[in-house]
Each structure stands twice: as structure tokens, then as C-alpha cells.
Amino acid sequence: MALERLDKILASQNIGSRKDVGYMIRKGRVTVNGVVVVKSEQKADVECDAIAVDGREIASSRMIYLMMNKPQGVLSASRDSRAKTVVDLVPQEWQRRGLFPAGRLDKDTVGLLILTNDGEYAHKMLSPKKKVEKIYEAVLDNPIDSEDILAFSVGVKMKDFDALPAKLSVMPHELADENTLPLERQVRVIIHEGKYHQVKRMFMARGKTVQALRRVQIGSLKLDPNLAPGEVRQMGEKEILAVFT
Ligand code: URA
């Protein structure tokens, strides 16, 4: 908690001089969590409270957590001069909040992506020490066999690093597309780290190519089935914590 006087917060966000913002506050133009505040000396927490002037939330450091169903063809980055990024897909009112993707998905990977401005949260989620599960569904060029499952379970060895033990299985029947693909080419992988191209490289080390990849779960947070590709919504308190349970 970092409580500060409201006039100090607003002045430090360049809303106006201390005198100007004091005037705005007295005129009832400022709200904290939706409630009008008329005293400059009232304290607020810039990290937790929604502070707005004339109904527009200030570009504060208030933490924000968004769930996106990342579509194909979009970069997991904040900004890129040439390519469309996941932050470009976020509604305007959230774009000025210092958002970044907590963990990257490749341009052609789809599914669950969290965007936040909470660096500590992202760091915790990505640290292999925290053992946060990331669950992927993949379509491969060739079926898996019991040796692949075993190799994943002890940690696939690659040229530059050995992956931590991971869980590989054939996709459960209810999720698999039985009509178009052999079941053994539709798999589910659970990993606890997130190195560059990790899942693709683990399969590559087993002589298989990933043809499609979707992240469906982080910790116990599942991708909301109601989110269409490219859609994004704010996460609830329980969902924010679900990543670590
Ligand atoms: N592993 C990959 O290879 N790609 C991703 O996008 C995520 C995990």
C-alpha cells in the first residue's frame, strides 16, 4: 500500500499544478473507485485505486490483469513498428497503462495469454522455481509413442539446455478432433518453464514437428471458452490468483 494525498497523485501524473488539481477536486470532478472526493488531502493508493478526472481514469500505475485469446499472426510484444502486437488488440482505454504480455506465445501460437502491468506478478508466473503449470494442446506431423512420453517425463535434452520434466499425453477424447486427425497426433503437454519455442523444440528433439499450438491453461486458470480469438477481458480476483494454485 502506498497511500498519498489525492492532489499530490494528480499533480505527479501531470493533470495540472497542485493548485489546479485542488480546484478540480473541490469542484467534484475527481472520483476514487467511482466515488466523488472533494478533499485534496484525502489519501488514495495509486496502485490499487481507480482514480478518474471527469470520468476518465488517469494513466496510473494501478495494476491491471487481462485475459486474451491470442489469435494467429500477432506478436507477443507491447509495441512493434512493423507488426501488429497483442497490445494493439487491447481496447483503447487500457492501452496507456504500461501493459505487456506475461510470457510470450509465438506469432503462430494461439490461446491463453495474460497481459498486465504488474512486473512482479509476471516474474512469479514465469519463474521455473514457482512451478506454475502451462498446458498446451498441439497437433503434430506424426503420432507420439511411449518413448516420447517417457522422454518428456524425464526432461527432453536439447542442444543448449535440458528441459525440466514435462507431461505428454494424447489429447483426451472429448477434446480431440477424431474426424480429421489420428488421435496420437493431437496431444497435450504440461510444462513448468517457458523458454523460447520451448514446446516446438521439445518435439523437434524427438523428431516431430508442431503444426498447431494452443495454450489452454496457466496454473488452474483456464482459457475462457467465451472469448473469441483476438478478444480480451479483465480478469477477476479469483482468476488472478488461480495462476498460482
Ligand atoms: N512453446 C512454443 O514452442 N511456442 C509457444 O508459443 C509457446 C510454447
CSV table of C-alpha atoms and ligand atoms in Angstrom, one decimal:
chain,number,residue,atom,x,y,z
A,1,MET,CA,0.0,0.0,0.0
A,2,ALA,CA,1.3,3.4,-1.0
A,3,LEU,CA,-1.2,6.0,0.3
A,4,GLU,CA,-0.7,9.5,-0.9
A,5,ARG,CA,-2.7,12.7,-1.0
A,6,LEU,CA,-5.0,12.9,-3.9
A,7,ASP,CA,-3.8,16.3,-5.1
A,8,LYS,CA,-0.2,15.0,-5.0
A,9,ILE,CA,-1.1,12.0,-7.0
A,10,LEU,CA,-2.9,14.0,-9.7
A,11,ALA,CA,-0.1,16.6,-9.9
A,12,SER,CA,2.5,13.9,-10.2
A,13,GLN,CA,0.5,12.5,-13.2
A,14,ASN,CA,0.7,15.9,-14.9
A,15,ILE,CA,-3.0,16.5,-14.6
A,16,GLY,CA,-2.2,20.1,-13.5
A,17,SER,CA,-0.4,22.1,-10.8
A,18,ARG,CA,-1.1,21.3,-7.2
A,19,LYS,CA,-3.4,24.4,-7.2
A,20,ASP,CA,-5.2,23.4,-10.4
A,21,VAL,CA,-5.9,19.8,-9.2
A,22,GLY,CA,-7.1,21.2,-5.8
A,23,TYR,CA,-9.6,23.2,-7.7
A,24,MET,CA,-10.7,20.2,-9.8
A,25,ILE,CA,-11.2,18.2,-6.6
A,26,ARG,CA,-13.2,20.8,-4.9
A,27,LYS,CA,-15.4,21.1,-7.9
A,28,GLY,CA,-16.3,17.4,-7.6
A,29,ARG,CA,-14.6,16.4,-10.9
A,30,VAL,CA,-12.4,13.7,-9.3
A,31,THR,CA,-13.6,10.2,-8.3
A,32,VAL,CA,-11.8,7.4,-6.4
A,33,ASN,CA,-13.2,4.0,-7.2
A,34,GLY,CA,-16.3,5.7,-8.6
A,35,VAL,CA,-17.0,7.9,-5.5
A,36,VAL,CA,-16.6,11.7,-5.8
A,37,VAL,CA,-13.9,13.1,-3.5
A,38,VAL,CA,-13.9,16.8,-2.7
A,39,LYS,CA,-11.0,17.0,-0.3
A,40,SER,CA,-7.4,17.3,-1.7
A,41,GLU,CA,-5.9,15.8,1.5
A,42,GLN,CA,-7.9,12.6,1.0
A,43,LYS,CA,-5.5,9.7,0.5
A,44,ALA,CA,-5.5,7.1,-2.2
A,45,ASP,CA,-3.4,4.3,-3.4
A,46,VAL,CA,-2.2,4.8,-6.9
A,47,GLU,CA,-1.5,1.1,-7.3
A,48,CYS,CA,-4.9,-0.2,-6.3
A,49,ASP,CA,-7.5,2.7,-6.6
A,50,ALA,CA,-9.2,3.7,-9.8
A,51,ILE,CA,-8.7,7.5,-9.9
A,52,ALA,CA,-10.6,9.4,-12.5
A,53,VAL,CA,-11.0,13.0,-13.6
A,54,ASP,CA,-14.2,13.9,-15.4
A,55,GLY,CA,-14.9,10.2,-15.7
A,56,ARG,CA,-11.5,9.4,-17.4
A,57,GLU,CA,-9.2,7.1,-15.4
A,58,ILE,CA,-5.7,8.5,-15.1
A,59,ALA,CA,-2.8,6.6,-16.6
A,60,SER,CA,-1.8,5.5,-13.2
A,61,SER,CA,0.3,2.5,-12.2
A,62,ARG,CA,-2.8,0.7,-11.0
A,63,MET,CA,-2.4,-3.0,-11.6
A,64,ILE,CA,-4.4,-4.4,-14.4
A,65,TYR,CA,-4.8,-8.1,-15.4
A,66,LEU,CA,-6.3,-9.0,-18.8
A,67,MET,CA,-7.0,-12.4,-20.3
A,68,MET,CA,-6.7,-12.7,-24.1
A,69,ASN,CA,-7.5,-15.4,-26.5
A,70,LYS,CA,-4.5,-14.7,-28.7
A,71,PRO,CA,-5.1,-15.1,-32.4
A,72,GLN,CA,-2.7,-16.3,-35.0
A,73,GLY,CA,-0.3,-13.8,-36.7
A,74,VAL,CA,0.1,-11.3,-33.8
A,75,LEU,CA,3.3,-10.6,-31.9
A,76,SER,CA,3.5,-11.1,-28.2
A,77,ALA,CA,5.1,-7.7,-27.5
A,78,SER,CA,4.0,-4.3,-26.3
A,79,ARG,CA,4.8,-2.3,-29.4
A,80,ASP,CA,6.3,-3.0,-32.8
A,81,SER,CA,6.8,-0.5,-35.6
A,82,ARG,CA,6.1,-3.1,-38.3
A,83,ALA,CA,3.9,-5.8,-36.9
A,84,LYS,CA,0.6,-6.0,-35.1
A,85,THR,CA,1.0,-6.8,-31.4
A,86,VAL,CA,-1.2,-8.2,-28.7
A,87,VAL,CA,-1.3,-4.8,-27.0
A,88,ASP,CA,-2.7,-3.3,-30.3
A,89,LEU,CA,-5.7,-5.6,-29.8
A,90,VAL,CA,-6.5,-4.2,-26.3
A,91,PRO,CA,-9.3,-1.6,-26.1
A,92,GLN,CA,-8.0,2.0,-26.1
A,93,GLU,CA,-8.9,2.7,-22.5
A,94,TRP,CA,-6.4,0.1,-21.3
A,95,GLN,CA,-3.6,0.8,-23.8
A,96,ARG,CA,-1.9,3.6,-21.9
A,97,ARG,CA,-1.4,1.5,-18.8
A,98,GLY,CA,2.0,0.1,-19.5
A,99,LEU,CA,0.7,-3.4,-20.4
A,100,PHE,CA,2.9,-6.2,-21.5
A,101,PRO,CA,2.3,-9.9,-22.2
A,102,ALA,CA,3.2,-12.0,-19.2
A,103,GLY,CA,5.0,-14.7,-21.1
A,104,ARG,CA,5.2,-14.8,-24.8
A,105,LEU,CA,3.4,-17.0,-27.3
A,106,ASP,CA,4.9,-17.4,-30.8
A,107,LYS,CA,3.3,-15.4,-33.6
A,108,ASP,CA,1.5,-18.6,-34.8
A,109,THR,CA,0.6,-19.9,-31.4
A,110,VAL,CA,-2.9,-19.2,-30.2
A,111,GLY,CA,-4.8,-19.3,-26.9
A,112,LEU,CA,-4.4,-18.1,-23.3
A,113,LEU,CA,-2.3,-15.0,-22.8
A,114,ILE,CA,-2.2,-12.7,-19.8
A,115,LEU,CA,-1.5,-9.1,-20.2
A,116,THR,CA,-0.6,-7.0,-17.2
A,117,ASN,CA,1.4,-4.1,-15.9
A,118,ASP,CA,2.4,-6.0,-12.8
A,119,GLY,CA,6.0,-6.9,-13.3
A,120,GLU,CA,6.2,-8.9,-10.0
A,121,TYR,CA,3.2,-11.0,-10.9
A,122,ALA,CA,4.6,-11.8,-14.4
A,123,HIS,CA,8.0,-12.7,-12.9
A,124,LYS,CA,6.5,-15.0,-10.4
A,125,MET,CA,4.3,-16.7,-13.1
A,126,LEU,CA,7.3,-17.3,-15.3
A,127,SER,CA,9.9,-18.3,-12.8
A,128,PRO,CA,10.6,-22.1,-13.1
A,129,LYS,CA,11.1,-22.1,-9.3
A,130,LYS,CA,7.4,-21.4,-8.8
A,131,LYS,CA,6.5,-24.4,-11.0
A,132,VAL,CA,3.4,-22.8,-12.5
A,133,GLU,CA,1.9,-25.3,-15.0
A,134,LYS,CA,1.4,-24.2,-18.5
A,135,ILE,CA,-0.9,-26.5,-20.5
A,136,TYR,CA,-0.7,-26.7,-24.3
A,137,GLU,CA,-2.6,-28.6,-26.9
A,138,ALA,CA,-0.6,-29.4,-30.0
A,139,VAL,CA,-1.1,-31.0,-33.4
A,140,LEU,CA,1.9,-32.9,-34.7
A,141,ASP,CA,3.0,-34.1,-38.0
A,142,ASN,CA,3.5,-37.7,-36.6
A,143,PRO,CA,1.9,-39.7,-33.8
A,144,ILE,CA,3.6,-39.8,-30.4
A,145,ASP,CA,4.7,-43.1,-28.8
A,146,SER,CA,5.5,-44.3,-25.4
A,147,GLU,CA,9.2,-43.3,-25.8
A,148,ASP,CA,8.2,-39.7,-26.4
A,149,ILE,CA,6.1,-39.8,-23.3
A,150,LEU,CA,9.0,-41.2,-21.3
A,151,ALA,CA,11.5,-38.7,-22.8
A,152,PHE,CA,9.2,-35.8,-21.8
A,153,SER,CA,8.7,-37.2,-18.3
A,154,VAL,CA,12.5,-37.2,-17.5
A,155,GLY,CA,13.2,-33.9,-19.4
A,156,VAL,CA,13.9,-33.7,-23.1
A,157,LYS,CA,17.6,-33.0,-23.8
A,158,MET,CA,18.3,-30.3,-26.4
A,159,LYS,CA,21.5,-28.8,-27.8
A,160,ASP,CA,21.6,-25.8,-25.5
A,161,PHE,CA,19.6,-26.9,-22.5
A,162,ASP,CA,17.8,-29.8,-20.8
A,163,ALA,CA,14.1,-29.2,-20.4
A,164,LEU,CA,12.5,-29.8,-17.0
A,165,PRO,CA,10.4,-32.9,-16.7
A,166,ALA,CA,7.1,-32.4,-18.6
A,167,LYS,CA,3.9,-34.4,-19.0
A,168,LEU,CA,2.9,-35.5,-22.5
A,169,SER,CA,-0.3,-37.3,-23.3
A,170,VAL,CA,-2.7,-38.0,-26.1
A,171,MET,CA,-5.5,-35.4,-26.1
A,172,PRO,CA,-8.5,-36.6,-24.1
A,173,HIS,CA,-11.2,-38.0,-26.5
A,174,GLU,CA,-13.7,-35.3,-25.6
A,175,LEU,CA,-11.2,-32.6,-26.8
A,176,ALA,CA,-9.7,-34.3,-29.8
A,177,ASP,CA,-11.0,-33.9,-33.3
A,178,GLU,CA,-11.5,-37.6,-34.1
A,179,ASN,CA,-12.8,-37.0,-37.6
A,180,THR,CA,-9.9,-35.3,-39.2
A,181,LEU,CA,-6.7,-36.4,-37.4
A,182,PRO,CA,-5.3,-39.6,-35.9
A,183,LEU,CA,-5.7,-39.2,-32.1
A,184,GLU,CA,-2.0,-39.8,-31.5
A,185,ARG,CA,-1.1,-36.6,-33.4
A,186,GLN,CA,-3.3,-34.5,-31.1
A,187,VAL,CA,-1.5,-34.1,-27.8
A,188,ARG,CA,-1.5,-32.3,-24.5
A,189,VAL,CA,1.7,-31.0,-22.9
A,190,ILE,CA,2.2,-29.7,-19.4
A,191,ILE,CA,5.4,-27.7,-18.8
A,192,HIS,CA,6.7,-25.5,-16.0
A,193,GLU,CA,9.0,-23.2,-17.8
A,194,GLY,CA,8.8,-21.0,-20.9
A,195,LYS,CA,11.9,-20.9,-22.9
A,196,TYR,CA,11.8,-19.6,-26.5
A,197,HIS,CA,9.9,-22.0,-28.7
A,198,GLN,CA,10.0,-24.5,-25.9
A,199,VAL,CA,7.3,-26.9,-26.9
A,200,LYS,CA,8.2,-26.8,-30.5
A,201,ARG,CA,11.8,-27.5,-29.7
A,202,MET,CA,11.0,-30.3,-27.3
A,203,PHE,CA,9.1,-32.1,-30.1
A,204,MET,CA,11.8,-31.2,-32.6
A,205,ALA,CA,14.3,-33.0,-30.4
A,206,ARG,CA,12.0,-36.1,-30.7
A,207,GLY,CA,11.9,-35.8,-34.5
A,208,LYS,CA,8.4,-34.3,-34.6
A,209,THR,CA,7.1,-31.0,-35.9
A,210,VAL,CA,4.4,-29.0,-34.2
A,211,GLN,CA,1.8,-27.9,-36.8
A,212,ALA,CA,-0.5,-26.1,-34.5
A,213,LEU,CA,-0.2,-24.9,-30.9
A,214,ARG,CA,-2.7,-23.6,-28.4
A,215,ARG,CA,-2.2,-22.7,-24.7
A,216,VAL,CA,-5.3,-23.6,-22.8
A,217,GLN,CA,-4.3,-23.2,-19.1
A,218,ILE,CA,-1.9,-21.5,-16.8
A,219,GLY,CA,-1.9,-22.8,-13.2
A,220,SER,CA,-5.6,-23.5,-12.7
A,221,LEU,CA,-6.7,-20.6,-14.9
A,222,LYS,CA,-8.4,-21.9,-18.0
A,223,LEU,CA,-8.9,-20.0,-21.2
A,224,ASP,CA,-12.4,-18.6,-21.1
A,225,PRO,CA,-14.3,-20.6,-23.9
A,226,ASN,CA,-16.5,-17.5,-24.5
A,227,LEU,CA,-13.5,-15.4,-25.6
A,228,ALA,CA,-13.3,-15.4,-29.4
A,229,PRO,CA,-9.8,-15.2,-30.9
A,230,GLY,CA,-8.5,-11.7,-30.5
A,231,GLU,CA,-10.9,-10.9,-27.7
A,232,VAL,CA,-9.7,-9.7,-24.3
A,233,ARG,CA,-11.4,-9.1,-20.9
A,234,GLN,CA,-10.4,-8.1,-17.4
A,235,MET,CA,-9.7,-11.0,-15.0
A,236,GLY,CA,-11.5,-11.3,-11.7
A,237,GLU,CA,-9.7,-11.5,-8.4
A,238,LYS,CA,-10.1,-15.3,-8.2
A,239,GLU,CA,-8.7,-15.7,-11.7
A,240,ILE,CA,-5.7,-13.6,-10.9
A,241,LEU,CA,-4.9,-15.9,-8.0
A,242,ALA,CA,-5.8,-19.1,-9.9
A,243,VAL,CA,-2.5,-18.8,-11.8
A,244,PHE,CA,-0.7,-19.8,-8.7
A,245,THR,CA,-3.0,-22.6,-7.5
B,1,URA,N1,6.3,-23.2,-26.8
B,1,URA,C1,6.4,-22.9,-28.1
B,1,URA,O1,7.2,-23.5,-28.9
B,1,URA,N2,5.8,-21.8,-28.6
B,1,URA,C2,4.9,-21.1,-27.9
B,1,URA,O2,4.4,-20.1,-28.4
B,1,URA,C3,4.8,-21.4,-26.5
B,1,URA,C4,5.4,-22.5,-26.0
